[in-house]
Amino acid sequence: MTFLLALYAFLLRAYPLEFRRSYEREMSLAFKDLLQCEARNSGAAGMIGLALRVFPDLVACIIREQIGTQEAKQLAKWGLVAMSIVAIQTMCYFSTIAYSSIDVLLGCCLLIGAADPKHLWRWSIVLAASHPILRLSRICLQVESYNVEFFYEFAFIIPAVIFSYFGLATRAFIVRYSAPDAGGMGRKSRFALLCVGCIAVGFSIGSWEIGPLSAACSMEYLAIFSLVLGALAPKPLIPAMLLGFGVPAFEVLMKSTHHQPLKDGNAVLFGWIPLLCVALALAASSARKSLLRMSDSVMVITP
Amino acid sequence: MSRDRSLFELARRLEPLTPAVLHILMALADGERHGYGIMQAVAAQSDNSVRMGPGTLYGSIKRMLAAGLIEESDERVDVNHGDERRRYYRLTGQGQQTFKAEIQRLNRIMNLPAAKHALSGEGPQ
């Protein structure tokens, strides 16, 4: 019994400090009472059975409490930036004409903006500067040959900062007009997000295909917005379909405006882009529902 | 108006209640209890089919305190359970209203024909 009590007390240290101050003593007392009751009624077997029920429950509750703390959120932001750097470097390594590391950088900046960290501009500068700095280090280590082009990559700090604040503004709009506790976004927010998504994707298709980057980079934005839509909207099917049909329609419109010939692939886009959007949105939606269900049903139930 | 709105917001946030919250409200409906007392009451009310761990219990208590469903009454010794001082919890007016609304909601479900058929063992007609 002493061992189980000590183990329980040790695990309680994993709770956030604020929670521990309020409930640590009470929880220890409750567990001690439970143990004594089981010891009286069922002996050692009862105590082991109790431990097998209570400890998994405790771990699940610790995770739930920790996820809600500021420290965890800050850690998540560091993690997001670290993952973004890895993604950019990976994309740089496998760089093709269709997908560039700059696309990933801008997409990651949108996400970081949506995470709303303190001093957002610093985070986006760090992220944008990490790519040329790492490249410079590779040049210094003679892994990569010297090329002055890496210096120009510092110029991407400016769009990176702009994109991160774009993400922040989208988040602010969603928070302002939605009721997250009710299970999703409001109608206005869904509409706003759809507009923002269409503008961003349209911007990437319309201007970048004509410009130096390729049209395929728009797919990252499309994927990101479909996922966000699915995670936030209670009924994401119709907005995702609108987004999916809107993008090729926008592309056709932009091409006809710029007097560019339509390719055979444009017709195909009307088929698989909406499918992709719907699939991603539904996947994010079901993931969100599963998480909500998990967090609501953490309870020890004996048959 | 603002009170109505806040109650509406609360109801929207809480309904339907999670199983843990409902069981705690039910345990406190008879009067104030400490944490272990709530666990005992939940087990007794459910014929030992539901046993709440301290993690679930105090996580729910924290959220219920924040939502104004319960409040701390005082800290005192329970003579039946050692000589340590224990914190007691009781329902607030809002908690009683929420509990009542949830019971009414469940009652409405129980009175649905499909629920009656399911309980009587008859198949769907």
mmCIF file of N, CA, C and O in Angstrom, chain A residues 71-87 108 111-112 115 117 123 127:
data_model
loop_
_atom_site.group_PDB
_atom_site.id
_atom_site.type_symbol
_atom_site.label_atom_id
_atom_site.label_comp_id
_atom_site.label_asym_id
_atom_site.label_seq_id
_atom_site.Cartn_x
_atom_site.Cartn_y
_atom_site.Cartn_z
ATOM 1 N N GLU A 71 2.237 26.849 -20.392
ATOM 2 C CA GLU A 71 3.570 26.324 -20.695
ATOM 3 C C GLU A 71 3.492 25.334 -21.856
ATOM 4 O O GLU A 71 4.330 25.346 -22.759
ATOM 5 N N ALA A 72 2.454 24.491 -21.796
ATOM 6 C CA ALA A 72 2.301 23.487 -22.858
ATOM 7 C C ALA A 72 2.037 24.161 -24.190
ATOM 8 O O ALA A 72 2.540 23.735 -25.227
ATOM 9 N N LYS A 73 1.243 25.248 -24.137
ATOM 10 C CA LYS A 73 0.943 25.951 -25.384
ATOM 11 C C LYS A 73 2.220 26.576 -25.953
ATOM 12 O O LYS A 73 2.450 26.554 -27.149
ATOM 13 N N GLN A 74 3.037 27.147 -25.043
ATOM 14 C CA GLN A 74 4.282 27.758 -25.489
ATOM 15 C C GLN A 74 5.213 26.703 -26.081
ATOM 16 O O GLN A 74 5.841 26.912 -27.111
ATOM 17 N N LEU A 75 5.237 25.549 -25.397
ATOM 18 C CA LEU A 75 6.063 24.439 -25.878
ATOM 19 C C LEU A 75 5.590 23.983 -27.255
ATOM 20 O O LEU A 75 6.396 23.691 -28.147
ATOM 21 N N ALA A 76 4.266 23.961 -27.408
ATOM 22 C CA ALA A 76 3.688 23.550 -28.696
ATOM 23 C C ALA A 76 4.118 24.512 -29.792
ATOM 24 O O ALA A 76 4.351 24.100 -30.936
ATOM 25 N N LYS A 77 4.236 25.807 -29.438
ATOM 26 C CA LYS A 77 4.653 26.783 -30.450
ATOM 27 C C LYS A 77 6.110 26.558 -30.855
ATOM 28 O O LYS A 77 6.458 26.630 -32.031
ATOM 29 N N TRP A 78 6.953 26.257 -29.855
ATOM 30 C CA TRP A 78 8.347 25.914 -30.173
ATOM 31 C C TRP A 78 8.380 24.685 -31.079
ATOM 32 O O TRP A 78 9.129 24.624 -32.036
ATOM 33 N N GLY A 79 7.560 23.708 -30.716
ATOM 34 C CA GLY A 79 7.490 22.476 -31.504
ATOM 35 C C GLY A 79 7.047 22.746 -32.928
ATOM 36 O O GLY A 79 7.579 22.176 -33.879
ATOM 37 N N LEU A 80 6.068 23.655 -33.054
ATOM 38 C CA LEU A 80 5.550 24.009 -34.376
ATOM 39 C C LEU A 80 6.644 24.645 -35.226
ATOM 40 O O LEU A 80 6.809 24.299 -36.403
ATOM 41 N N VAL A 81 7.417 25.551 -34.607
ATOM 42 C CA VAL A 81 8.503 26.213 -35.336
ATOM 43 C C VAL A 81 9.574 25.181 -35.721
ATOM 44 O O VAL A 81 10.063 25.171 -36.860
ATOM 45 N N ALA A 82 9.902 24.298 -34.772
ATOM 46 C CA ALA A 82 10.928 23.281 -35.048
ATOM 47 C C ALA A 82 10.487 22.374 -36.195
ATOM 48 O O ALA A 82 11.265 22.087 -37.114
ATOM 49 N N MET A 83 9.218 21.970 -36.140
ATOM 50 C CA MET A 83 8.700 21.098 -37.206
ATOM 51 C C MET A 83 8.691 21.828 -38.539
ATOM 52 O O MET A 83 8.950 21.241 -39.592
ATOM 53 N N SER A 84 8.380 23.137 -38.471
ATOM 54 C CA SER A 84 8.363 23.927 -39.706
ATOM 55 C C SER A 84 9.752 23.977 -40.322
ATOM 56 O O SER A 84 9.898 23.836 -41.551
ATOM 57 N N ILE A 85 10.765 24.177 -39.475
ATOM 58 C CA ILE A 85 12.144 24.237 -39.986
ATOM 59 C C ILE A 85 12.516 22.903 -40.631
ATOM 60 O O ILE A 85 13.081 22.860 -41.731
ATOM 61 N N VAL A 86 12.144 21.821 -39.954
ATOM 62 C CA VAL A 86 12.426 20.488 -40.516
ATOM 63 C C VAL A 86 11.713 20.320 -41.861
ATOM 64 O O VAL A 86 12.290 19.831 -42.837
ATOM 65 N N ALA A 87 10.436 20.775 -41.908
ATOM 66 C CA ALA A 87 9.657 20.635 -43.146
ATOM 67 C C ALA A 87 10.296 21.433 -44.277
ATOM 68 O O ALA A 87 10.398 20.941 -45.407
ATOM 69 N N CYS A 108 3.787 27.478 -43.295
ATOM 70 C CA CYS A 108 4.109 27.341 -41.872
ATOM 71 C C CYS A 108 3.901 28.671 -41.143
ATOM 72 O O CYS A 108 3.456 28.691 -39.992
ATOM 73 N N LEU A 111 0.354 29.014 -40.233
ATOM 74 C CA LEU A 111 0.023 28.185 -39.073
ATOM 75 C C LEU A 111 0.535 28.813 -37.782
ATOM 76 O O LEU A 111 -0.156 28.818 -36.756
ATOM 77 N N ILE A 112 1.759 29.336 -37.832
ATOM 78 C CA ILE A 112 2.331 29.932 -36.627
ATOM 79 C C ILE A 112 1.535 31.173 -36.233
ATOM 80 O O ILE A 112 1.272 31.408 -35.054
ATOM 81 N N ALA A 115 -1.421 30.158 -34.443
ATOM 82 C CA ALA A 115 -1.157 29.689 -33.073
ATOM 83 C C ALA A 115 -1.040 30.860 -32.103
ATOM 84 O O ALA A 115 -1.041 30.662 -30.878
ATOM 85 N N PRO A 117 1.403 33.185 -31.030
ATOM 86 C CA PRO A 117 2.407 33.295 -29.976
ATOM 87 C C PRO A 117 2.700 34.765 -29.659
ATOM 88 O O PRO A 117 2.349 35.657 -30.442
ATOM 89 N N TRP A 123 9.032 35.215 -34.228
ATOM 90 C CA TRP A 123 8.931 33.800 -34.607
ATOM 91 C C TRP A 123 9.035 33.651 -36.121
ATOM 92 O O TRP A 123 9.723 32.756 -36.623
ATOM 93 N N LEU A 127 11.959 31.795 -38.275
ATOM 94 C CA LEU A 127 11.639 30.716 -39.216
ATOM 95 C C LEU A 127 12.164 31.035 -40.618
ATOM 96 O O LEU A 127 12.780 30.191 -41.276
#
